Coordinates of C-alpha atoms and ligand atoms in Angstrom, one line a residue:
X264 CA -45.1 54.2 6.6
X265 CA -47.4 53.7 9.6
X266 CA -51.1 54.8 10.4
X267 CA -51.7 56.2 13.9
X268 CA -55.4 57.3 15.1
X269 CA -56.2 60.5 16.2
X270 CA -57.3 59.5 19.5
X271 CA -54.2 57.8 20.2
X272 CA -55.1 54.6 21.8
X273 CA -55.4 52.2 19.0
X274 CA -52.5 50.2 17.5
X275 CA -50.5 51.6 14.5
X276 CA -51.3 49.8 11.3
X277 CA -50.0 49.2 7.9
X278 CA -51.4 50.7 5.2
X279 CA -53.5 47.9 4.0
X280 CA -54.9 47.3 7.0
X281 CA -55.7 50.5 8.1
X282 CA -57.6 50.5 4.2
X283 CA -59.7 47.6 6.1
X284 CA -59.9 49.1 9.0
X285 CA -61.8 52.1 7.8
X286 CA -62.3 53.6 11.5
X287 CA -59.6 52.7 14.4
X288 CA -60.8 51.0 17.4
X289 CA -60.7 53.9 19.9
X290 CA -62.7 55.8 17.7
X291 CA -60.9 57.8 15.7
X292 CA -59.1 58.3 12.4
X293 CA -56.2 56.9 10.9
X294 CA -53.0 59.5 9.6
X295 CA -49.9 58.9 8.0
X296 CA -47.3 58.8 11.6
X297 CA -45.9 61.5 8.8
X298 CA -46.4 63.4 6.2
X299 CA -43.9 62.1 2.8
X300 CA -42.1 65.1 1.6
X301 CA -41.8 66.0 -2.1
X302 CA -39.0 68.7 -2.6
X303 CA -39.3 70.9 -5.6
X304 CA -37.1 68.9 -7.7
X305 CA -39.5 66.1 -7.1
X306 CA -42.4 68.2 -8.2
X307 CA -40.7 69.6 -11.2
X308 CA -40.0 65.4 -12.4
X309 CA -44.2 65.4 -12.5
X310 CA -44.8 67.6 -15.3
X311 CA -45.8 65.9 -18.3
X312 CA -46.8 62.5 -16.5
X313 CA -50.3 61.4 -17.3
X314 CA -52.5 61.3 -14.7
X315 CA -52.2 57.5 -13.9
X316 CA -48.6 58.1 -13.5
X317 CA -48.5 61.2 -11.8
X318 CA -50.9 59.0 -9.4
X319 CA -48.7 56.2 -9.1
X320 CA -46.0 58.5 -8.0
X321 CA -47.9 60.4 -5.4
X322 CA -49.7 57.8 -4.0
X323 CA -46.4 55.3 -3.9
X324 CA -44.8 56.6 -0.4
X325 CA -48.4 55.9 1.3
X326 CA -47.8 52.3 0.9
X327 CA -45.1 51.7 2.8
X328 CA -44.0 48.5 0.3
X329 CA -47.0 46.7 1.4
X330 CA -48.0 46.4 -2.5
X331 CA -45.5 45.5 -5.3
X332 CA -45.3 49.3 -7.0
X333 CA -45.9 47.4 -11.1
X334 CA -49.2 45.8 -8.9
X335 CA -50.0 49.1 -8.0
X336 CA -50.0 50.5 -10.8
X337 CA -52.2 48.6 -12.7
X338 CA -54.7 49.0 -10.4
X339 CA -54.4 52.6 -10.7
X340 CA -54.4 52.2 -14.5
X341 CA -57.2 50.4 -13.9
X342 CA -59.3 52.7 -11.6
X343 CA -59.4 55.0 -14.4
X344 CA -59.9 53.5 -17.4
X345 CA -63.4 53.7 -17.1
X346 CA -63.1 57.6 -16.8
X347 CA -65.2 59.6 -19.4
X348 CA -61.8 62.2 -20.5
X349 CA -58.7 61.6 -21.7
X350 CA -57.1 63.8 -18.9
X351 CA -59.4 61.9 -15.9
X352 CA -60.0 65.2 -14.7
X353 CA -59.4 67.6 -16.8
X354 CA -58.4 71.4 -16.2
X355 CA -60.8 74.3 -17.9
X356 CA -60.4 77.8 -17.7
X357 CA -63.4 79.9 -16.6
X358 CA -62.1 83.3 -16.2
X359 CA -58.8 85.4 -15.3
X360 CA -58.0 83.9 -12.1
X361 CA -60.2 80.8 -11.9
X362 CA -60.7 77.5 -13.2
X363 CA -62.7 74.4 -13.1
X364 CA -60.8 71.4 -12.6
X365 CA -63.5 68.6 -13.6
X366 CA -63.9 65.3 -11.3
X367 CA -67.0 64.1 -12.3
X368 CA -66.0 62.2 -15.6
X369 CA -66.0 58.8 -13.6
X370 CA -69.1 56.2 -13.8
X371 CA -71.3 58.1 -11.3
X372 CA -70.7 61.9 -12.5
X373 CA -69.6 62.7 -9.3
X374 CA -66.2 63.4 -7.6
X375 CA -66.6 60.9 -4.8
X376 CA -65.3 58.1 -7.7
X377 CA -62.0 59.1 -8.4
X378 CA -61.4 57.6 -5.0
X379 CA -63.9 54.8 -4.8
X380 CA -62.9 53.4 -8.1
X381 CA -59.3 52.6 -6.7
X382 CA -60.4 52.0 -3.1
X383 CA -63.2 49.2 -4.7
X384 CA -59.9 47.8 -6.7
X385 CA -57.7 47.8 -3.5
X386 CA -60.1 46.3 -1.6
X387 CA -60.2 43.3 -3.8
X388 CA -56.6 42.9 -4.6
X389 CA -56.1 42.9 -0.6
X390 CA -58.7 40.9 0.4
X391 CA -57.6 38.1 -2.5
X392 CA -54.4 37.8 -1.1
X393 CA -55.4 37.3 2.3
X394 CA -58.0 35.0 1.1
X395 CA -61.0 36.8 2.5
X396 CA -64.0 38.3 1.8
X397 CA -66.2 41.3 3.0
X398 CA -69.7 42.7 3.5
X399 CA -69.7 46.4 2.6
X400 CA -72.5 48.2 4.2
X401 CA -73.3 51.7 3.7
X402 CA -75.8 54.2 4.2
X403 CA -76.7 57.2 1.8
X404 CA -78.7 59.8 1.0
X405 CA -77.2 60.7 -2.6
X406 CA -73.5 60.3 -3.9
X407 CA -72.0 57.6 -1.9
X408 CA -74.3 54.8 -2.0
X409 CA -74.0 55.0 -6.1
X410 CA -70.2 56.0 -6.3
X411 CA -69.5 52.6 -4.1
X412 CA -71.8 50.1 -5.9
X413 CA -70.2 51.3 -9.2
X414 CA -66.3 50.7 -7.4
X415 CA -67.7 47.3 -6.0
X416 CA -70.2 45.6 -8.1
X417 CA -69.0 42.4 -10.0
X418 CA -66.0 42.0 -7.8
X419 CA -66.3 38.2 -5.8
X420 CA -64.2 39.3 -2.5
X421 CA -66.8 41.5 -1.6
X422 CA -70.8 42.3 -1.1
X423 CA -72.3 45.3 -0.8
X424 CA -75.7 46.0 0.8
X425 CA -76.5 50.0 0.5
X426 CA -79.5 51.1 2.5
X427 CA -81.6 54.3 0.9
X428 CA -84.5 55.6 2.9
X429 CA -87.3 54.6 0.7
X430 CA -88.7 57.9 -1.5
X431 CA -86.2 60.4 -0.1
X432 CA -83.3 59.9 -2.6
X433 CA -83.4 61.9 -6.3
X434 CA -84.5 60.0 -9.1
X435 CA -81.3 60.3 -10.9
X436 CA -79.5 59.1 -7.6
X437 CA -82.2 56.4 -6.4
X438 CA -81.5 54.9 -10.6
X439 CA -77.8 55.2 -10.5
X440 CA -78.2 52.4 -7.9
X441 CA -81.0 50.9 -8.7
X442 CA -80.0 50.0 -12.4
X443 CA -76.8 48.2 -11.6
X444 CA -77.4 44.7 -12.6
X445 CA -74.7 42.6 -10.8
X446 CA -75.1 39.5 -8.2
X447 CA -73.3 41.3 -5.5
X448 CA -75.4 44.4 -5.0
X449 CA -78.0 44.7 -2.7
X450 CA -80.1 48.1 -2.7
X451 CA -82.3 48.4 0.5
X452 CA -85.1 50.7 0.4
X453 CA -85.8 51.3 3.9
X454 CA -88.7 52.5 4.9
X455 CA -87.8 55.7 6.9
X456 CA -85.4 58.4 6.5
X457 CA -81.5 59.0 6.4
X458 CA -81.6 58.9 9.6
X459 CA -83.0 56.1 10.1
X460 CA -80.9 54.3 7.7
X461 CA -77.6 55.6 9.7
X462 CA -79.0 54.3 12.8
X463 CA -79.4 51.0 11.5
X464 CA -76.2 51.0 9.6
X465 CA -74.7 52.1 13.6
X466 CA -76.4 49.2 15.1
X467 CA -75.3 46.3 12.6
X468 CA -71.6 47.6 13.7
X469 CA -72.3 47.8 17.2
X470 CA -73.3 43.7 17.1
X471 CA -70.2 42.2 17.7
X472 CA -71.5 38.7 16.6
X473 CA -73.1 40.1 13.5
X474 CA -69.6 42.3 12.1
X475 CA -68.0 39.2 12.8
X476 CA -70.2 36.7 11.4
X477 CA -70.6 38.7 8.1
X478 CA -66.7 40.6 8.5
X479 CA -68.6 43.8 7.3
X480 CA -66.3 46.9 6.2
X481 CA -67.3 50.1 5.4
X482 CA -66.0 52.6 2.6
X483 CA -67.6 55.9 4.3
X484 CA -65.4 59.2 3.7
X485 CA -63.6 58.4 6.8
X486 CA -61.2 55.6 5.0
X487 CA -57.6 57.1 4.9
X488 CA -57.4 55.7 1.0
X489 CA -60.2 57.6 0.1
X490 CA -58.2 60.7 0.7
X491 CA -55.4 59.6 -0.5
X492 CA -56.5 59.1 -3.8
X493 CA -57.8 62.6 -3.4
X494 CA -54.2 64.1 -2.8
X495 CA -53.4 63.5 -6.3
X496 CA -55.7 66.0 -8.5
X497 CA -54.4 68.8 -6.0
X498 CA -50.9 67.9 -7.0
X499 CA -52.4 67.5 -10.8
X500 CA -53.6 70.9 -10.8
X501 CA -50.8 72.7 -9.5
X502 CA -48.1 70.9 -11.5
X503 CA -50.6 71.7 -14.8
X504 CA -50.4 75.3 -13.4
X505 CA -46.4 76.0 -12.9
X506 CA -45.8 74.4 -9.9
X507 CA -43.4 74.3 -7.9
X508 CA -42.6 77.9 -9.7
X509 CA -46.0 79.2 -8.8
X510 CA -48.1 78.8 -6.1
X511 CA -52.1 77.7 -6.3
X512 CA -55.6 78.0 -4.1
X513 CA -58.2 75.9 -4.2
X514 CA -61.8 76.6 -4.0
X515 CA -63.6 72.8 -2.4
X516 CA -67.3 72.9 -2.0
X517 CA -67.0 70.7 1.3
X518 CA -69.4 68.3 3.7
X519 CA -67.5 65.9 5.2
X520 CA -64.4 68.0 4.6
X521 CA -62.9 65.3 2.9
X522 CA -62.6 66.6 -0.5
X523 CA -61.0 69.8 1.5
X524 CA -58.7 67.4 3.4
X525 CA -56.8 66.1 0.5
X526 CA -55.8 69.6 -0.3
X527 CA -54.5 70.2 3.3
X528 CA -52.0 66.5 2.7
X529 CA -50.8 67.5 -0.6
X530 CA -49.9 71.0 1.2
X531 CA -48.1 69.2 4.3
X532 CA -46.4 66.7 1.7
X533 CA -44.6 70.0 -0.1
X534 CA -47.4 71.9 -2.7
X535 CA -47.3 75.4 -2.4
X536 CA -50.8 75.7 -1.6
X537 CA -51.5 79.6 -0.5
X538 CA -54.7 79.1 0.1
X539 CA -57.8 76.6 0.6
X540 CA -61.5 77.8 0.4
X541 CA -64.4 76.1 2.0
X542 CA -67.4 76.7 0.3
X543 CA -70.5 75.9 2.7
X544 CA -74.2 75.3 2.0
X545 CA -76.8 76.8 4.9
X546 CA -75.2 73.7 6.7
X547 CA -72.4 75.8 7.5
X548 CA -70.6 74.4 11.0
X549 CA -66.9 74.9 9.0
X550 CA -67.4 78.2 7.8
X551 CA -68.8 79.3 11.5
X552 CA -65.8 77.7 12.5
X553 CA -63.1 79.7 10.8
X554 CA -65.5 82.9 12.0
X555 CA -65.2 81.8 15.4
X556 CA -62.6 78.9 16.6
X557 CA -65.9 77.5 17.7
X558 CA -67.8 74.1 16.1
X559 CA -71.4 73.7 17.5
X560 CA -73.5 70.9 16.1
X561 CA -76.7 72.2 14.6
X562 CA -79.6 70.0 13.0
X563 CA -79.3 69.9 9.4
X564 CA -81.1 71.3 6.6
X565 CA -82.1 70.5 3.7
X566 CA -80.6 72.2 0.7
X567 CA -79.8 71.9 -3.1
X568 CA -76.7 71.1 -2.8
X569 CA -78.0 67.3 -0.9
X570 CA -74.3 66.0 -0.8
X571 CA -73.2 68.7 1.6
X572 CA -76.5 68.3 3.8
X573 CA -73.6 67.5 6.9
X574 CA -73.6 68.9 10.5
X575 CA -70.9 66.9 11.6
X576 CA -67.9 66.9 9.3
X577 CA -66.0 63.6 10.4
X578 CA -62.7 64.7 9.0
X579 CA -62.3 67.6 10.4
X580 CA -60.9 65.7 13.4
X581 CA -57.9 64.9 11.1
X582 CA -57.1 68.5 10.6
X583 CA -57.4 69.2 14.2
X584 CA -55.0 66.2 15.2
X585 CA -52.4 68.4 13.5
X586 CA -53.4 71.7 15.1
X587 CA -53.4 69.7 18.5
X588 CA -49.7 68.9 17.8
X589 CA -50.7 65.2 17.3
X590 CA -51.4 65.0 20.9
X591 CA -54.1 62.2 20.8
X592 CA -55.2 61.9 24.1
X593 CA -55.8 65.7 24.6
X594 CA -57.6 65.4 21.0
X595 CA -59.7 62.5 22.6
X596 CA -60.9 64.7 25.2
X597 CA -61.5 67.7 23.4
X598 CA -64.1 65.3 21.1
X599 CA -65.5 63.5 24.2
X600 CA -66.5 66.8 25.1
X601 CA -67.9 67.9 21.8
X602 CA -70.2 64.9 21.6
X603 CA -71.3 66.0 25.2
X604 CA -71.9 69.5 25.2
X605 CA -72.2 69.8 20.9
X606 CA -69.7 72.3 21.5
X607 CA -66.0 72.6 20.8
X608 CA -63.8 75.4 21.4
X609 CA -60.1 74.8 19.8
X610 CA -58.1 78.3 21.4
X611 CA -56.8 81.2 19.7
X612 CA -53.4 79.2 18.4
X613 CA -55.1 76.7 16.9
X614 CA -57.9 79.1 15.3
X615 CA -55.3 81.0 14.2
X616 CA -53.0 78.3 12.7
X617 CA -56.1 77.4 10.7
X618 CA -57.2 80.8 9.5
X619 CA -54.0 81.3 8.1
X620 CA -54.4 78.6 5.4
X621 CA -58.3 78.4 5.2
X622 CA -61.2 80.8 4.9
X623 CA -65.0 79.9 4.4
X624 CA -68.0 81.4 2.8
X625 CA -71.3 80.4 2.6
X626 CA -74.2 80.4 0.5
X627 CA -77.7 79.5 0.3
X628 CA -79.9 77.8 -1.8
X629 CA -81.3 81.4 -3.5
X630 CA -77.7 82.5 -3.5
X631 CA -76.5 79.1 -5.2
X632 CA -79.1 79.8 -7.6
X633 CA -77.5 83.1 -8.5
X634 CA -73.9 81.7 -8.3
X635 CA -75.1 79.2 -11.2
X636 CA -77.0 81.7 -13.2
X637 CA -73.6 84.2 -13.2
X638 CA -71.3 81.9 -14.0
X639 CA -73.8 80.1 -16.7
X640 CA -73.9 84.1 -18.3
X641 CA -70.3 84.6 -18.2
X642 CA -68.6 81.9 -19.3
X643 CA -71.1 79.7 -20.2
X644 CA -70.1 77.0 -18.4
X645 CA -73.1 75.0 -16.8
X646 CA -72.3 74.2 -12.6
X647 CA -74.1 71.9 -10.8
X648 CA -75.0 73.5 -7.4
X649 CA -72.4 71.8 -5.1
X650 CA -69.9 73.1 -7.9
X651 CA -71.1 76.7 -8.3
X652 CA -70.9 77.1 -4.2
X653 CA -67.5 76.0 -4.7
X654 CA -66.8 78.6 -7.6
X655 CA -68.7 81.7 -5.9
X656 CA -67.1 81.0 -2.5
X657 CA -63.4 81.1 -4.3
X658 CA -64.6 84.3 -6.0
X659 CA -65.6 85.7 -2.6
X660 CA -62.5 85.1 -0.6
X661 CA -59.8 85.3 -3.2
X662 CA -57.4 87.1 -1.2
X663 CA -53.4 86.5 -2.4
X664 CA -52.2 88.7 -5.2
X665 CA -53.2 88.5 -8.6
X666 CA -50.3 85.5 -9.7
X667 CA -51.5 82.6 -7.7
X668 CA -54.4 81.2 -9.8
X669 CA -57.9 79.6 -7.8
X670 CA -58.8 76.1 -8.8
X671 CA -61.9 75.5 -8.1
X672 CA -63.0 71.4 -7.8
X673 CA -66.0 70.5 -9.9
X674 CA -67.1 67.8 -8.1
X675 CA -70.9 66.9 -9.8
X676 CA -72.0 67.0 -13.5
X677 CA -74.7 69.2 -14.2
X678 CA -76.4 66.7 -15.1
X679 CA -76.6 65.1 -11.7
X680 CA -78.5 67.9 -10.4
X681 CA -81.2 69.2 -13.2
X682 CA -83.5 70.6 -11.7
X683 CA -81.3 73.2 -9.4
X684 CA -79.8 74.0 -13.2
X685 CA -82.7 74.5 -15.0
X686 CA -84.4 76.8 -12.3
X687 CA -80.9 78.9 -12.0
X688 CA -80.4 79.2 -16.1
X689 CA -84.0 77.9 -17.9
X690 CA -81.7 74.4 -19.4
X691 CA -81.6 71.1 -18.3
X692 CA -78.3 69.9 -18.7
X693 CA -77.7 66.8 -21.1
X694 CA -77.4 63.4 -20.0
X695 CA -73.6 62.3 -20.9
X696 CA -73.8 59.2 -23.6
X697 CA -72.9 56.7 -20.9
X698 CA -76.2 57.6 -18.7
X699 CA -78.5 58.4 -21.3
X700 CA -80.6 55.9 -21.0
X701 CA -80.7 55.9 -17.5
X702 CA -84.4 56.1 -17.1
X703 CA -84.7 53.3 -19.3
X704 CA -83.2 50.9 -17.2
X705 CA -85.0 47.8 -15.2
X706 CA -84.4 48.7 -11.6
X707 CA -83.7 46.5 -8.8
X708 CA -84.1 47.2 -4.7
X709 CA -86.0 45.5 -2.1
X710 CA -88.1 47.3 0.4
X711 CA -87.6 46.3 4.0
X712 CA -89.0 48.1 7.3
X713 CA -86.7 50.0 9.6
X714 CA -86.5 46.8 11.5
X715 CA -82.8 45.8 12.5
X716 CA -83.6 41.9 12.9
X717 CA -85.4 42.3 9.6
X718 CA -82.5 44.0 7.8
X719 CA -79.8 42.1 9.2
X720 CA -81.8 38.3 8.4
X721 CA -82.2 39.7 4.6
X722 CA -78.5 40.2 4.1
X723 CA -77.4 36.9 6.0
X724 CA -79.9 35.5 3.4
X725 CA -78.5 37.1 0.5
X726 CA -74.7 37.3 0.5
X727 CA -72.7 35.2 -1.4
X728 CA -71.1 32.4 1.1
X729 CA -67.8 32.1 -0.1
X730 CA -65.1 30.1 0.8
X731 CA -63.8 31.7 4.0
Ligands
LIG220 C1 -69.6 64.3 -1.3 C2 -69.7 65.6 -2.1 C3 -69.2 66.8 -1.7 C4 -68.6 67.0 -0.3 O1 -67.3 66.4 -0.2 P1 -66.7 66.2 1.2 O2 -65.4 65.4 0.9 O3 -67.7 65.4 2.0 O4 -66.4 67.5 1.8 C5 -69.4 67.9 -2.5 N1 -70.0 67.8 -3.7 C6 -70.5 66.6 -4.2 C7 -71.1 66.6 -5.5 C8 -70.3 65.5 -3.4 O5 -70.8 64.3 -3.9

């Protein structure tokens, strides 16, 4: 098993070094050459694994022998242990058609750690071997800056420096950083915004002799393990639900389109997926999309769902490398143009070819409010915000007959997001025990100006100098 870019022009890599990689060097984004096929009988030999194993199995033809499978699997094993639930992410009913399949029981209560805890542990085991360290250097405005200290902190291949615009994350967020108490974890409050944080983040890759100097890596959403450690709740679910007997659709409350991605493998790889919703925030360039085989770039808003706050949905060009027949260079073009005119029309085919498998719906904030209110009043289930767009949207486009059941991803804890809750319901969601004293904790960040030379003299100062 090889990884080819989307834009065709970079070499093919192994699987452990596209994980280093992160983004190829022409640009684009690294795919399986193909897709590894799992025939009924195959999915049928899944049912009654635990989800480790079930894991192990799907994961295992991505790795093209390049780790010892035992190896492997104890890193899986690993990854999650530290998960809140028995069942890592467990499967609830919520009403005839639909349920909830839970992946926020890892250490950050949100979704984005059932891959970052295994992508932290592969980074480590790979980078031992070789006998090399990394930087890790990531902006964020929520989810990802805490999801990746929690899957690197305490591990001596690797430091990571996460840069927060100073004021501008949630309190809940800005502590689930702040509070980790390890020696390889730097939190930079920047003084500025996002945006500001990504351009600095753009520029430290940009100097050559810097990413050299410091070998800095990245663990952004466009990292192909990152959605492969995805693939396997989809296949999870629909074992859990009768597969390969009975079809399944998923609901995915998407920004990146990563989460949504994952589903869209697992369906190439053999899962009889009929169906995959994208549920969209007022940022809704995906669901305008599927309305009109056009993408236009729009500035982004603000919203209370903050982890789908995305204009530009970087995997999405991994979807349409597929719907361009894997033609790279034509893909390449069709982007270079894109970034040029913020426009990109794909052709009736390919809107076509896409409709057929996905549909989008869209919600705003006052209608996310309502989504979490209904669903609080029939069920009694609490949703965070980014949860209940994905449950309303399923609702909304449910479109197969009546057998095919709608799994909708929870992919934040309530309590993650209180204050959306409380105003939608009139409760604030609990604390789970392993956060609850959250707000008690001594926190720990340094405030720097949005100053490049500044930023970049702070972390040369601070990383560990190993050995390499
Ligand atoms: C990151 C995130 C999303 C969006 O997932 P993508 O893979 O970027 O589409 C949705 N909900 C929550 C809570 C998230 O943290």
């Amino acid at each position: 098993m090889r990884y080819i870019s989307t834009r065709g022009a970079a070499p093919a890599l192994a699987f452990d070094e596209a994980l280093l990689a992160g983004l190829a060097r022409d640009g684009g984004l690294y795919v399986p050459e193909s897709w590894p096929q799992f025939s009924a009988a195959d999915i049928r030999s899944l049912s009654g694994l635990d989800y480790v194993e079930l894991a192990v199995r799907v994961m295992a033809p991505f790795l093209g022998g390049r780790i010892p499978e035992a190896d492997f699997a104890a890193l899986v094993e690993d990854a999650y242990a530290g998960f809140n639930h028995a069942a890592v992410v467990p499967l609830k009913q919520l009403d005839g058609r639909t349920w909830l399949m839970e992946l926020f029981h890892g250490p950050t209560l949100a979704f984005k750690d059932v891959a970052m805890q295994l992508l932290g542990r592969l980074f480590d085991y790979v980078l031992r071997r070789r006998g090399e360290r990394v930087t890790i250097v990531g902006a964020t405005s929520g989810d990802t800056g805490s999801a990746a200290i929690e899957a690197c902190r305490d591990r001596d291949t690797i430091d990571i420096f996460i840069l927060h615009p100073l004021g501008r994350v949630s309190e809940v967020q800005r502590r689930q950083m702040t509070t980790v108490d390890s020696p390889n974890v730097w939190n930079i409050a920047v003084e500025g915004t996002f945006d500001d944080c990504q351009d600095l983040l753009k520029a430290m890759f940009n100097d050559a002799q810097f990413r050299d100097e410091m070998n800095l890596s990245a663990v952004n959403s466009i990292n192909w393990a990152r959605v492969m450690a995805q693939v396997v709740y989809y296949f999870a679910a629909a074992v859990a639900l009768g597969a390969p007997e009975r079809a399944v659709a998923f609901a995915v409350p998407t920004g990146n389109f990563g989460n949504v991605y994952a589903g869209y493998a697992a369906r190439e790889m053999g899962l009889a997926i009929d169906q995959l919703v994208i549920g969209s925030n007022s940022n809704d360039v995906l669901t305008r999309f599927l309305a009109t085989g056009q993408m236009t770039i729009e500035s982004v808003r603000p919203t209370l769902s903050p982890s789908m706050d995305i204009q530009v949905s970087s995997n999405v060009e991994r979807l349409l490398f597929d719907l361009y027949e894997r033609d790279g260079v034509a893909l390449s073009k069709a982007m270079a143009s894109f970034r040029r005119n913020g426009r990109l029309a794909v052709g009736d085919d390919r809107w076509r070819a896409a409709r057929a498998l996905f549909d989008g719906f869209r919600l705003d904030d006052a209608d996310t409010l309502q989504a979490i209110a209904e669903v609080y009043r029939q069920s009694g289930e609490l949703l965070d915000p980014h949860t209940a767009i994905g449950v309303a949207a399923g609702h909304a486009c449910y479109r197969r007959h009546g057998a095919v059941p709608m799994v909708a991803l929870a992919t934040a804890h309530p309590a993650k997001f209180p204050e959306a809750v409380e105003r939608a319901t009139g409760l604030r969601p609990a604390m789970p025990n392993r956060l609850a004293d959250l707000f008690g904790r001594p926190e720990r960040a340094d405030i720097l100006p949005n100053d490049l030379r500044v930023v970049q003299a702070f972390m040369r100062d601070r990383r560990t100098k190993g050995g390499a």
